[in-house]
Coordinates of C-alpha atoms in Angstrom, one line a residue:
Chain A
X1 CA 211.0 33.4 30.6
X2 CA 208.8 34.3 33.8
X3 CA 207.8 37.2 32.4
X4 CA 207.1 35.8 28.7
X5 CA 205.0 33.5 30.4
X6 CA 202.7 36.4 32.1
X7 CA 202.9 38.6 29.1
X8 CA 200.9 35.6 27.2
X9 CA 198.6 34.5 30.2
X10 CA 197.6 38.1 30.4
X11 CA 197.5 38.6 26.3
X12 CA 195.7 34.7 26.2
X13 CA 193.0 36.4 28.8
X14 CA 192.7 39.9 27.6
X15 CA 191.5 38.5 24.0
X16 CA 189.4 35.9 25.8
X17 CA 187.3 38.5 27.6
X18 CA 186.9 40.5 24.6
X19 CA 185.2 37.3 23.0
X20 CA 183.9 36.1 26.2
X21 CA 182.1 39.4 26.5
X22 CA 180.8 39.4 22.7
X23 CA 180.0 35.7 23.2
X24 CA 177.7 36.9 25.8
X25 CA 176.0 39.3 24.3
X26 CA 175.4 37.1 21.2
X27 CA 173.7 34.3 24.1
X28 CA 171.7 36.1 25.7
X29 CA 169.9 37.7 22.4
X30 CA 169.9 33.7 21.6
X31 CA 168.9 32.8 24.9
X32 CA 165.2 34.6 24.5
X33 CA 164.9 34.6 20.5
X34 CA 166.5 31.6 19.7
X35 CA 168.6 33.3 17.0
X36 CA 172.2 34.8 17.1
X37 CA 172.2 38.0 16.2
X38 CA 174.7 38.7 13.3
X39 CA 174.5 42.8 13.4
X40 CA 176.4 43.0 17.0
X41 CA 179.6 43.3 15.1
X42 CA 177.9 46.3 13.6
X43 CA 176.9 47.7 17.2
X44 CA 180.3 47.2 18.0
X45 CA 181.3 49.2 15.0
X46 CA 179.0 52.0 16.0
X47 CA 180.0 51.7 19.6
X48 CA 183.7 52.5 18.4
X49 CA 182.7 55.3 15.2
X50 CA 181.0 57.0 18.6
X51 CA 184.3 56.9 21.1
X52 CA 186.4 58.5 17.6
X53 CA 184.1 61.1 16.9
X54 CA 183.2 62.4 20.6
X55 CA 187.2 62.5 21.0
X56 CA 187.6 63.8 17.7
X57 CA 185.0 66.6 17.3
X58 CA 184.2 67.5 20.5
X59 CA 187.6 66.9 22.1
X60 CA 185.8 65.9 25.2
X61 CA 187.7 63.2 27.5
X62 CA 188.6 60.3 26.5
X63 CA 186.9 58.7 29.5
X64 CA 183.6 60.2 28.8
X65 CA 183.9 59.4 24.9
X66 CA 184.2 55.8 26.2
X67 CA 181.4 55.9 28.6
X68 CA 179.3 57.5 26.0
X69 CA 179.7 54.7 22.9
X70 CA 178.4 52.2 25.9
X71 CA 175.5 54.1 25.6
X72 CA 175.1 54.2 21.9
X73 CA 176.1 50.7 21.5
X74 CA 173.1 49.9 24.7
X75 CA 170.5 52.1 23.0
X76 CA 171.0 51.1 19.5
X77 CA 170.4 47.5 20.3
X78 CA 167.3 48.7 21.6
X79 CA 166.3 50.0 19.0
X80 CA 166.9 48.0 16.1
X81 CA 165.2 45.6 18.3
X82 CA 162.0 47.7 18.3
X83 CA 162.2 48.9 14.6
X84 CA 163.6 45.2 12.6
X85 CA 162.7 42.7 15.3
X86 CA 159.8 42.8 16.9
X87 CA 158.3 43.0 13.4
X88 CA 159.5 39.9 12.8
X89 CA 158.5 38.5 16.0
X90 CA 157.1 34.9 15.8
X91 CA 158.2 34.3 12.4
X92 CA 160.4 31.6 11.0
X93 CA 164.0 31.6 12.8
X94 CA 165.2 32.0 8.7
X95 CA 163.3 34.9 8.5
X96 CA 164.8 36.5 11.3
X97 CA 168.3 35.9 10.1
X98 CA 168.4 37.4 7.3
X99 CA 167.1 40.2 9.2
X100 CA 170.4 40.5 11.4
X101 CA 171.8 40.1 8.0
X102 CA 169.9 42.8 6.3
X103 CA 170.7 44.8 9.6
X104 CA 174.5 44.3 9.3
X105 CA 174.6 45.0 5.9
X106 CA 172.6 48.4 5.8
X107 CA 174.9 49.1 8.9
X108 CA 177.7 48.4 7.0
X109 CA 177.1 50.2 4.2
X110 CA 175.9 53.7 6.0
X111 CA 179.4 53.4 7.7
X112 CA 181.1 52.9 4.1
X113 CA 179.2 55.8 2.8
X114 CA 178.8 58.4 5.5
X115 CA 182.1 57.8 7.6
X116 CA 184.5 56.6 5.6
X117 CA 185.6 53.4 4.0
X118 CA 189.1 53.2 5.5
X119 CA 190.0 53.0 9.1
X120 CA 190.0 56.1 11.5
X121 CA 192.5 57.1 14.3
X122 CA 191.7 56.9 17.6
X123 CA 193.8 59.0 19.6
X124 CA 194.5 56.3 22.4
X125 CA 195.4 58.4 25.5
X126 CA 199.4 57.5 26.3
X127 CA 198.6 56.0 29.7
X128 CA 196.1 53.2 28.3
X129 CA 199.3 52.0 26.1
X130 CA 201.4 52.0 28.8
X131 CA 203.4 49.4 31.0
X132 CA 203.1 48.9 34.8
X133 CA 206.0 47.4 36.9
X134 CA 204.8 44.4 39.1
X135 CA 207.6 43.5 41.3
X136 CA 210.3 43.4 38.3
X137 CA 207.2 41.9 35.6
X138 CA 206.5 44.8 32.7
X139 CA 202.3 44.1 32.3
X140 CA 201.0 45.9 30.0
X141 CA 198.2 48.9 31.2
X142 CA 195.6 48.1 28.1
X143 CA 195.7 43.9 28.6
X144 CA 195.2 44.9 32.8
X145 CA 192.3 46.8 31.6
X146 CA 190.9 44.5 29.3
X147 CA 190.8 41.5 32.1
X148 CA 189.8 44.3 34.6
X149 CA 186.9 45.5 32.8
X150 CA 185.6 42.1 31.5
X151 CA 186.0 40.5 35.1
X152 CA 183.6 44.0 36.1
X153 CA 181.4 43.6 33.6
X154 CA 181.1 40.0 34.3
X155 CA 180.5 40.0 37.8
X156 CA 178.2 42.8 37.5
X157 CA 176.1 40.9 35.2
X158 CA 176.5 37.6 37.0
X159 CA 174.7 39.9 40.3
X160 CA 172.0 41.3 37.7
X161 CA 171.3 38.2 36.3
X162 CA 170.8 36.3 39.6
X163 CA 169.7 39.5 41.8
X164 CA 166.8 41.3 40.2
X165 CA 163.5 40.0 38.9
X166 CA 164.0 41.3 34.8
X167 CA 167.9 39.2 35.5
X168 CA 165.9 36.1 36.9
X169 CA 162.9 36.9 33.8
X170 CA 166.3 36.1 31.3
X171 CA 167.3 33.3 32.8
X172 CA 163.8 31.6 33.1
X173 CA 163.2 33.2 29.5
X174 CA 166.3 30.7 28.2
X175 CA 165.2 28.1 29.4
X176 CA 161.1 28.5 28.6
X177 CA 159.9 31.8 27.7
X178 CA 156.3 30.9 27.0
X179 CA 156.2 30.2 30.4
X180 CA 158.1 33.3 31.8
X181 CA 155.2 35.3 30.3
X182 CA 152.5 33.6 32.5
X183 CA 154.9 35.1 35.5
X184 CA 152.7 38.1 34.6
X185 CA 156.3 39.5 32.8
X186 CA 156.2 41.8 29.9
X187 CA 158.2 39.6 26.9
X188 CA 158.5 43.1 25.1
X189 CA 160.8 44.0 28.6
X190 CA 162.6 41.0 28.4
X191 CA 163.7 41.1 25.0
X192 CA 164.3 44.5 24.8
X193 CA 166.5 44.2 27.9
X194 CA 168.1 41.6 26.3
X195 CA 169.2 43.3 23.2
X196 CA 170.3 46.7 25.6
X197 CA 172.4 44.1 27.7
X198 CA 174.0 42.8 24.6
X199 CA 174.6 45.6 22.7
X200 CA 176.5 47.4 26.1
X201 CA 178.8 44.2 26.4
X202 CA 179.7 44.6 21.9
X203 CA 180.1 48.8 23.5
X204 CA 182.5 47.5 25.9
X205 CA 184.2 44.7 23.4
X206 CA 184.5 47.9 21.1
X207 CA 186.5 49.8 22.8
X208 CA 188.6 47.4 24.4
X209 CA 189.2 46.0 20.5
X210 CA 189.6 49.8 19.1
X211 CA 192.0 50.3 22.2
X212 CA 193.5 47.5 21.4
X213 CA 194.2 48.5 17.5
X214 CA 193.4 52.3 17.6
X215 CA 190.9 52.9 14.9
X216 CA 188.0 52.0 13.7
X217 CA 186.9 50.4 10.1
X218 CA 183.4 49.8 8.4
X219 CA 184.4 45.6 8.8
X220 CA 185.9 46.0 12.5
X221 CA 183.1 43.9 14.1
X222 CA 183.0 41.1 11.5
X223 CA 186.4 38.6 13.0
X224 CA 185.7 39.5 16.7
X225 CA 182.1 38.6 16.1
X226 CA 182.9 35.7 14.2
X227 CA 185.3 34.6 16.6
X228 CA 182.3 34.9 19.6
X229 CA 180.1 32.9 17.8
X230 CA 182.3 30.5 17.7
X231 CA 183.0 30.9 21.3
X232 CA 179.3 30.6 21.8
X233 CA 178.9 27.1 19.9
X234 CA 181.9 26.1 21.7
X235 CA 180.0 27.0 25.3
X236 CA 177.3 25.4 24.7
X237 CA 174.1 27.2 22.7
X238 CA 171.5 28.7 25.1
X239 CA 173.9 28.8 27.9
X240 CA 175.2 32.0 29.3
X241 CA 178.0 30.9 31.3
X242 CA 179.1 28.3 28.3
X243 CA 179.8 31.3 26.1
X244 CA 181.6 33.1 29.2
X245 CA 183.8 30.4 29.0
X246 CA 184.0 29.8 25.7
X247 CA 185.8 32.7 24.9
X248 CA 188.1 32.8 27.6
X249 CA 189.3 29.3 26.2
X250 CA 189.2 30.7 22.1
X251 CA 191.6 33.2 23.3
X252 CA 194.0 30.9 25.2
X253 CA 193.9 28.6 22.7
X254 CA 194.7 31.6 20.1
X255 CA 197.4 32.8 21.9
X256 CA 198.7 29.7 22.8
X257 CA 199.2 28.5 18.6
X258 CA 200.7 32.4 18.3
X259 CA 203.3 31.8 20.7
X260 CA 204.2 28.1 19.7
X261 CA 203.6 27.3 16.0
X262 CA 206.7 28.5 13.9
X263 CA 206.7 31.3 11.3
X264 CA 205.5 29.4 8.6
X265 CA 202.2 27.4 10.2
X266 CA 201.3 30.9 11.9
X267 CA 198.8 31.8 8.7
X268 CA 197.1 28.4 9.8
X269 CA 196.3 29.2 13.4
X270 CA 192.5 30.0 12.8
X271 CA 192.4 27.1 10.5
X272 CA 194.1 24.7 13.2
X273 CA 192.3 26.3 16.0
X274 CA 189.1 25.8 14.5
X275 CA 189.9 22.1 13.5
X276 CA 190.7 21.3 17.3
X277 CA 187.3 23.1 18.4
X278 CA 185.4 20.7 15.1
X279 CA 187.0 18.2 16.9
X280 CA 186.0 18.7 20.2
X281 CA 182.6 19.4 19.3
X282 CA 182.4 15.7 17.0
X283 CA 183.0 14.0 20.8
X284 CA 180.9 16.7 22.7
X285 CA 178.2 18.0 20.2
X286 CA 176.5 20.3 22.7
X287 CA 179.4 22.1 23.6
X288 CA 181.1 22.6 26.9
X289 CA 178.2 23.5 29.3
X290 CA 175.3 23.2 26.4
X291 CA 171.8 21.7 26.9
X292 CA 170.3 19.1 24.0
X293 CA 167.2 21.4 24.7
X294 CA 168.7 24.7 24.1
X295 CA 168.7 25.1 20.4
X296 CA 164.9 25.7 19.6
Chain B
X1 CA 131.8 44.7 24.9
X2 CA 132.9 46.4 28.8
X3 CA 135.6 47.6 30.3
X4 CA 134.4 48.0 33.5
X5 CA 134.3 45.5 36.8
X6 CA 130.6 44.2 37.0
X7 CA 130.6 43.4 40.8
X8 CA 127.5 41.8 40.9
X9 CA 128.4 39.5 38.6
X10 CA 129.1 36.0 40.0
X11 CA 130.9 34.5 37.5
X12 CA 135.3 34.8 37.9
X13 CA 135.9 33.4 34.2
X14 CA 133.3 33.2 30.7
X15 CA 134.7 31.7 28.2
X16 CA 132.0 32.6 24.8
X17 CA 132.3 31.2 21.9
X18 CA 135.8 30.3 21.9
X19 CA 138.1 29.0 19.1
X20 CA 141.4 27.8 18.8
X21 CA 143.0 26.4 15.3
X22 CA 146.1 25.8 14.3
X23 CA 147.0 26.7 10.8
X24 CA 143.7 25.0 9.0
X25 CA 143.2 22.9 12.2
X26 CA 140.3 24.0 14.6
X27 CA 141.3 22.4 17.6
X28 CA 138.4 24.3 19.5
X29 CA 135.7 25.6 18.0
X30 CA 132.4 27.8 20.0
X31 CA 133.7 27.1 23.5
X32 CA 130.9 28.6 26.4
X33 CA 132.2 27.5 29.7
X34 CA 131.7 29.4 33.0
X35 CA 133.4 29.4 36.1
X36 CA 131.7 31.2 39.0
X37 CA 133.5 32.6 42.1
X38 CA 135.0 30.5 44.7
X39 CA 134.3 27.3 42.4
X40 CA 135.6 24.4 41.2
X41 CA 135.0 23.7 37.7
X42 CA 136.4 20.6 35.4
X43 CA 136.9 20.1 31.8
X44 CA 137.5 16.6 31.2
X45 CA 137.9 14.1 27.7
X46 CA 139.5 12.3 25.6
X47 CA 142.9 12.7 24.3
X48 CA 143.0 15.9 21.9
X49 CA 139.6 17.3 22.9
X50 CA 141.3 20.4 22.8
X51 CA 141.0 21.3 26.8
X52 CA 144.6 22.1 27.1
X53 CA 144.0 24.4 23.4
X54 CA 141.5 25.9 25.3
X55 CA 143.5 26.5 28.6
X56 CA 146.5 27.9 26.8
X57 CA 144.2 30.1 24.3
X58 CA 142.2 31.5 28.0
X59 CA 145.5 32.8 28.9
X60 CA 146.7 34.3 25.5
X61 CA 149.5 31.7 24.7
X62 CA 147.4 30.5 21.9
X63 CA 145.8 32.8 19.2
X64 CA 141.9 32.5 19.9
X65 CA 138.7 33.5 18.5
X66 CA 135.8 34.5 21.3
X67 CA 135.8 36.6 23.9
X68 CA 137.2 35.8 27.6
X69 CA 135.7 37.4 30.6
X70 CA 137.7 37.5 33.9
X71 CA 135.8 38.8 37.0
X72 CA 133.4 40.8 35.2
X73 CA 135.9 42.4 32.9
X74 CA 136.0 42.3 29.2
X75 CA 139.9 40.5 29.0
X76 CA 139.6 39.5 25.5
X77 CA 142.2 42.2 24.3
X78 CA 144.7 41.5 27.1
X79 CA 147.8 39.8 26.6
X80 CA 149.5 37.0 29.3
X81 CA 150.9 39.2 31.1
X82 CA 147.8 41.2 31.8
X83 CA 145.7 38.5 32.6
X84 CA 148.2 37.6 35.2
X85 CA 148.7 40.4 36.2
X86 CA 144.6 40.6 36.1
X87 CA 143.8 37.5 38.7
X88 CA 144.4 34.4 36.1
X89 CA 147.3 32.0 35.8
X90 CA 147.6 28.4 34.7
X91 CA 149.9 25.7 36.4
X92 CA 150.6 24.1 32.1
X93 CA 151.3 21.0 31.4
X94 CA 154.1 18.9 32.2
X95 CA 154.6 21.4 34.8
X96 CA 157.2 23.2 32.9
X97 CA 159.2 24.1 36.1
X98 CA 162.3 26.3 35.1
X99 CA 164.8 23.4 35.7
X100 CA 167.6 25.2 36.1
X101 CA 166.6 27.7 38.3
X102 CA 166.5 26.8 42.3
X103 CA 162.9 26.2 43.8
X104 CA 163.5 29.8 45.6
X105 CA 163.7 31.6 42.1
X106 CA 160.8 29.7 40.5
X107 CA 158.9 31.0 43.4
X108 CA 160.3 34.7 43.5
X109 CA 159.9 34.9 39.1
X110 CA 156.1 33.1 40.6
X111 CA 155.6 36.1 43.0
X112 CA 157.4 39.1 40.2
X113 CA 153.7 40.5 40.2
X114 CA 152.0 39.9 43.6
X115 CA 151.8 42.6 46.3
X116 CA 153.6 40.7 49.3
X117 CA 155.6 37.6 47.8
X118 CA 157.0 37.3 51.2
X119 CA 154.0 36.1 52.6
X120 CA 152.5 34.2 50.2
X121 CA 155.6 32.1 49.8
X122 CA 155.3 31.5 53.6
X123 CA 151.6 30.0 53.3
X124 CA 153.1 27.8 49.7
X125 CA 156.3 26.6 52.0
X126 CA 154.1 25.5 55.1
X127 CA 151.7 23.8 52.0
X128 CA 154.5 22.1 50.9
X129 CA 157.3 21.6 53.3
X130 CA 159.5 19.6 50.8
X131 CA 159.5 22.7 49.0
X132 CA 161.3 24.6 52.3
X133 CA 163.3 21.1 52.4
X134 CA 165.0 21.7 49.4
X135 CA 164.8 25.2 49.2
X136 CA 168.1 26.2 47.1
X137 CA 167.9 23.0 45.0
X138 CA 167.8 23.4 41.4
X139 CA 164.2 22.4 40.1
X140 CA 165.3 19.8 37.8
X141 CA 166.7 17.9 40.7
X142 CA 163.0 17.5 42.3
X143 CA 161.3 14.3 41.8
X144 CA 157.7 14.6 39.5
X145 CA 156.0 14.9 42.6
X146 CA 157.8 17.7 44.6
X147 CA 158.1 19.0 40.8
X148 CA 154.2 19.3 40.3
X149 CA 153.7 20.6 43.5
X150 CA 156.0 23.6 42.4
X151 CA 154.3 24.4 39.3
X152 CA 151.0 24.3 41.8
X153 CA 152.5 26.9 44.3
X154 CA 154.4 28.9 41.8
X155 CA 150.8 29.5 40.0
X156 CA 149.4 31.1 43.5
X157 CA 152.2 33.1 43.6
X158 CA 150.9 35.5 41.6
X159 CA 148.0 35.5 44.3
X160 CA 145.6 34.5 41.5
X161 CA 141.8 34.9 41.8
X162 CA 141.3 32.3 38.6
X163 CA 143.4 29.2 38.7
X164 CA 143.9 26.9 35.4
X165 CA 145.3 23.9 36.0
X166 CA 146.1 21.2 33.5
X167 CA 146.8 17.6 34.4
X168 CA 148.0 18.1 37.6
X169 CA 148.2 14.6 38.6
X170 CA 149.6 12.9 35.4
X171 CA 152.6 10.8 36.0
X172 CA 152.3 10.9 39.4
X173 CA 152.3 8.4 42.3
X174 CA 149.0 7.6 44.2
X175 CA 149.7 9.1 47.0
X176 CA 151.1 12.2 45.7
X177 CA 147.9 12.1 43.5
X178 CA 146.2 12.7 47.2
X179 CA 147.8 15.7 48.4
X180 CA 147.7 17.4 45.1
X181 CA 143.8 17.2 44.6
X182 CA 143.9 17.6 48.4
X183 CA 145.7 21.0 47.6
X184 CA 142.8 21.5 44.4
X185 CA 140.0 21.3 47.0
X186 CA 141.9 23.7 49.5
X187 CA 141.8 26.3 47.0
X188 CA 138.2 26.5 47.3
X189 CA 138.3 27.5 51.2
X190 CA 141.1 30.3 50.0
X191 CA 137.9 31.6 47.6
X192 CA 140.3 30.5 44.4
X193 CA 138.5 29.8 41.3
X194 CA 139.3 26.6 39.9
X195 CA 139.2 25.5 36.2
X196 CA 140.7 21.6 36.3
X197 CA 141.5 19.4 33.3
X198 CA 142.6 16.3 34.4
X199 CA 142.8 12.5 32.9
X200 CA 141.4 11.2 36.4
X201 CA 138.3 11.9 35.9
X202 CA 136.7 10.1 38.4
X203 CA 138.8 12.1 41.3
X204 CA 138.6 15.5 39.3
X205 CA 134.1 15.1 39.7
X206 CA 134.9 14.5 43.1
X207 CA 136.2 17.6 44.2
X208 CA 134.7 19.8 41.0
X209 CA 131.4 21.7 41.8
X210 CA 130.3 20.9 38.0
X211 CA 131.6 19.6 34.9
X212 CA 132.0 20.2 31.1
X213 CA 132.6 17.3 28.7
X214 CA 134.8 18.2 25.7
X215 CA 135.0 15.9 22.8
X216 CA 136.2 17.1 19.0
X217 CA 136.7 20.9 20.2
X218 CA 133.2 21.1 21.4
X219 CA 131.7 20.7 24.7
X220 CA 129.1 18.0 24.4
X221 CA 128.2 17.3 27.7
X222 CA 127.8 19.5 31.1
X223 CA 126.2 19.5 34.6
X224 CA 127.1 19.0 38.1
X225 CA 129.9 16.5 39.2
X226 CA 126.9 14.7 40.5
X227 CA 125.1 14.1 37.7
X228 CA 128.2 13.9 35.6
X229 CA 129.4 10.8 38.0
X230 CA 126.1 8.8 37.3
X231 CA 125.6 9.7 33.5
X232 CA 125.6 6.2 31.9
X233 CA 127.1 7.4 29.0
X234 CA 130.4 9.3 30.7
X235 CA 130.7 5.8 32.7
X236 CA 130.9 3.7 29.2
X237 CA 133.4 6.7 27.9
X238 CA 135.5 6.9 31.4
X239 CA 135.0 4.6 33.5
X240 CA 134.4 1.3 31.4
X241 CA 136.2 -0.6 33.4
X242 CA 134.1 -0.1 37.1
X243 CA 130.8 -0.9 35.2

């Protein structure tokens, strides 16, 4: 029963960092545009295509494959911010959706028509799949990694953000970013950083999801993005640690209806899982740790 | 149009022929205001004038027609972060403190382009000692006051040569009112350039070397704070009340 218990605490936490870290990248693009960013699914995508093909082709290590699609996923962000963004740049916040929409979809379809439109293997190594043996407790390798890695990336981001002068430029940049320009800092290096910052977490969301399922489809970023968004609203809009901890709780409270509601209500857990968040957001409309000024 | 430092020119900031609209609004419209070095300069009128248009547009956060000169320099071309990074800031309106960053941050992000931060945030915390009181305190938490006077020393953070400053005493109590224009003249002595809107018009002449008077977008009036204080005219506009 113990162990049951774990299993779920560590499966409830393992899916919450993989939204929490999505959910972050999707804030901190809002946090300096004011807009979420529908194509980081996409960059997730690509991050993942990248880990299968290095693997694949090359047959280079696994390890370096992974640290590689960080690196796509980081730079690719950067530059669909450069080439469809900062076009856009001071338009209407409609106009800029559509262009994350246009962005996911012409991602979407090069993946359909130069990759492939069904999923791809990943050859997951045999250790990442994997159970240790805490004191008697089986824990699986791929959930320790997953809380691991998001706890790293976290706290690594959390020192960045508070630390150096471009993390302290975000911050200020979320909360007024007309005025974080007369601090004599380029908005071009803010933004850009913004979009490389975001697009490493969807690399690291993507292979911890592609891990997780091992492969790879043109659609694989769509839920998981769908799910941090909605991990985001829960948060609080505009605030980075809202969506931190808005994902950790969507994936506890997804979990938790997996593990509880019987075989026939199962098909209803997004349903019911989003009626309890509609809920919570009727008595709290700014979310968890959201400001009434955030959404510009 | 020159891209080179005139040093023998006296002037720190030109402002020629200035415009600012706003869709088919022209808030400002052929602006010539000077500021020369190591002066104290005030733009004063009525509500919607256009003096904080034409602040915001001198810095590049409002799209401007005109040219701007900043210490000899053609600057027209350069972007906010240039001119900062130039010798110009402005302390905006409302203060606009990052509220949720602590007093220490707002001064570091303050300092991001200045050669030694260290030691200019030194002279701003023994300027304002509530400021090294509450140190690690979240911005939002200061009172209007302590608030204004960190959108002041955040400004000289970037070790500025050209100050704007816009309504630095609005909202605030009397006596805080005192130490910030206290703080206005200072800059003077520390060979800051000074270009001051403010809705106190009276205390603003005071300290100001000269004077423009902006009405509809244009500037209608100008001279020195002395002349400015006895115009008939300015007392029926300003200062009905003390006739």
């Amino acid at each position: 029963m113990t162990e049951i218990f774990a299993q779920q605490v560590l499966n409830a936490l393992a899916l919450g960092g993989v939204y929490a870290l999505l959910g972050l990248g999707l804030a901190m693009v809002f946090s300096v545009l004011g807009m979420i960013n529908f194509a980081h699914g996409e960059i997730m995508t690509l991050g993942g295509y990248t880990m299968v093909f290095i693997s694949a082709t090359f047959g280079w290590p696994f390890l370096l494959a992974v640290i590689l699609s960080f690196c796509v996923a980081a730079g690719s962000a950067a530059l669909i911010e450069r080439v469809a963004f900062r076009p856009v740049r001071g338009a209407s916040l409609t106009t800029m959706l559509l262009t994350t929409f246009a962005i996911s979809s012409i991602l979407h379809v090069l993946f359909q028509n130069f990759i492939s439109p069904r999923p791809i293997a990943l050859a997951v190594p045999s250790w990442l799949t994997s159970t240790l043996d805490l004191g008697g407790m089986r824990i699986g390798t791929l959930q320790s990694i997953s809380i691991t890695v998001t706890l790293v990336a976290l706290s690594g981001l959390v020192a960045f953000l508070r630390f150096s002068t471009l993390g302290l430029a975000m911050r200020a940049a979320a909360q007024d970013f007309t005025i974080t320009r007369l601090m004599g800092i380029s908005a071009n290096r803010v933004i850009v950083s913004a979009f490389a910052i975001s697009g490493l977490l969807a690399g690291l969301s993507g292979f911890l999801w592609v891990a997780q399922r091992g492969s790879v489809d043109p659609l694989m970023g769509f839920v998981p993005v769908l799910k941090a968004f909605i991990a985001v609203v829960l948060g609080g809009m505009g605030s980075l640690g809202g969506a931190v901890l808005g994902g950790f709780l969507l994936g506890i409270l997804e979990v938790t209806l997996r593990a509880s509601l019987n075989e026939s209500l199962l098909p209803f857990r997004d349903a019911i899982s989003l009626s309890l968040i509609i809920g919570f957001l009727v008595l709290r409309p700014n979310g968890l740790l959201g400001r009434s000024d955030a959404v510009r | 149009m020159h891209d080179t430092v005139d040093k023998t020119d006296q002037s720190a900031l030109v402002l020629r022929g200035l415009g600012v609209s706003y869709g088919v609004i022209q808030a400002v419209r052929g602006l010539e205001l000077t500021v020369n070095r190591g002066e104290i300069v005030t733009l004063i009128g009525p509500n919607g004038a256009g003096k904080s248009s034409t602040l915001m547009a001198t810095v590049g956060l409002a799209d401007r027609e005109g040219t701007v000169e900043l210490l000899g320099q053609d600057v027209s071309e350069f972007g906010t972060e240039q001119l900062v990074r130039a010798g110009l800031t402005l302390s905006p309106e409302g203060r606009r403190i990052f509220p949720y960053l602590t007093i220490a941050e707002n001064l570091r992000l303050g300092g991001a382009t200045a050669k030694n931060p260290k030691e200019i945030e030194q002279r701003m915390l023994e300027r304002f000692p509530k400021l090294r009181a509450r140190y690690t305190q979240t911005a939002g938490t200061l009172s209007g006051g302590e608030q204004q006077m960190l959108a002041i020393a955040r400004a000289l953070m970037s070790d500025p040569k050209v100050v704007l400053l816009d309504e630095p005493s609005l909202g605030l109590a009397p006596k805080i009112v005192d130490a910030i224009f206290e703080t206005i003249a200072d800059l003077k002595t520390l060979g800051i350039s000074v270009l001051l809107v403010e809705q106190d018009v009276e205390r603003a002449l005071q300290i100001a070397d000269r004077g423009y008077v902006m009405s509809h977008g244009e500037i209608q009036v100008q001279g020195s704070s002395s002349d400015l204080l006895t115009n008939t005219d300015l007392k029926d506009m300003f200062f009905g009340e003390r006739k």
